Steps between C-alpha positions, in 0.01 A plus 500: 500500500682827441397830343592617151391750238343347189315635198252327271469766231706786363410854599562771757625457856152388604552157335756406767351266760638402842426129534593179680736265315657163567880477506646152505845360558779579252574240236840413350702814430255722689488695827213639706549864602308697763506862384593792721477774234358499148603757240249686285634574152345686208528185293240346733242736350587372151398148603187622679380699197589236242781688331709195589257207462462236770283192513222587747427459783851573623710660769692824472842629594851409393726571796508469874721411794447254781622195689531147366262267686569176313701370206435217259715217378820599324523853643851549634590871498188622684406373844222541756539828689680683219392856427444527126360723231399445141395695190430237236277197489123456471264781595363476854723696738193677647457224757590414858669171407583337167702220343772617261769347278805501727726603211350851493554571871779740593649470852502832685822602674521603863484877524217539251157501663194339350342841444805624311523179301136536394596817313804339335377181339334631184582869533866472600569218258337707226740785570785249489416354162419839344820671618739205494378283211252657256707818457803450725594829664867555577481829689522855372200475266199730504174306470127568487288285728120522501295462822798574722292510818343158446591173666773413252582866445614578855735201496623607156570851633723360772670250269577776249649716774713209622636450148571867433226526240318830445132411506227720355174368639143577403233532770138616506511744794738729687458281807622196307786706359619571853488129587693402186769761566533387861573151367772609259327620184719783368234691307121462494244592236146558626294379207185691598670831421826431316579374150711188539709514183561875526624467858723205411659704221551793740660278762731331247610806307287399203657153461229282645564178691642167381225295664143540622335252738127534434249304708212734416455413134246664272490843667878546508610330178556812291663688788735206551597489134549877488728485807747255346830560328544354150544121531369519854310219671137498606436238768123453501461311825135567577168626364314652794336760272433261213680279252771632271480451123794637302552522126861404436530798264438728797805353674708592196360852481567562869868408463543129425366417846544156655187377680436195715211369710678288762331239718640393836462130415763529228758662728461313829562137409666260570477484881872567553466823305192603699689448826792705365264784410347488847843504665599817315175665611529378859862618521388855415234482771731355764756772421237770547514617139136401448242550774151369428190456713129478414334839468142370496375199696165323465351187651478210256122525520527857366685412179230670292558828682874469440431461127278810499775705661764367262298565185405851612873581532450596865783274617870572538760226517405145594158371606463174693228276638522340846336156527 
């Protein structure tokens, strides 16, 4: 028996239970992984609260890192003893040990620690697909990025700096503004006391930006639209403040705006492409252009407390659980 976090009903952090579970041997095409670090992502709260429905009871968590304990029949590119991470597959990463489809496991290179890798699986790969695929940045652009001091945000700050991109980042406090700037964010907007669109116009000489990456959603929608140049792009990559509903006429009124709601699953497959994405991310880390470590650490048994901290916006950067 091993320990895992499960929930039987949707609700607040209190529905998360720390229980004993059975983990068997991997079947064909599978591998058993003993976790060393488990990432906590805001999307985990969507599953817990029912915004993203799951059949209950169920596990929680989408990405983690660990060591392969066993492999099933037909698995050839992953072997026992390999350090691996993953970010897609069935929910259930909040566990000490689990069986996973081997095709979703990403080998970790020497030089990248497990703790660093735990911040890169979902968060670093999100920065990769946003900046390199959804709206491919070439360098020299000025962009608006919401939640710049979050787990994805701090990696995005560094990636933007490495590419020569001027990043305007929104944050909720002066303390978070200092953290974002230290990680490469060129300009910060403290949303508790500054008007986002007005500051963007000031910083861009009235032009606005060609692209906004908005993981906040409902609360920042109008500010995002008002910050864009005509024919600009709104990348709605999250809804932490609530879902976004947009009348297409509004997009026309605001300047013939392009809008997309990307999902990682549509950008990360097939496996060869996923490994290529990871290599680009890892190369930045190994070269020292991106430095990432957990900023908050909780025991696996304290997953509910980690969720409380995340939802209260008291966290900065990445949060992880230790089995």
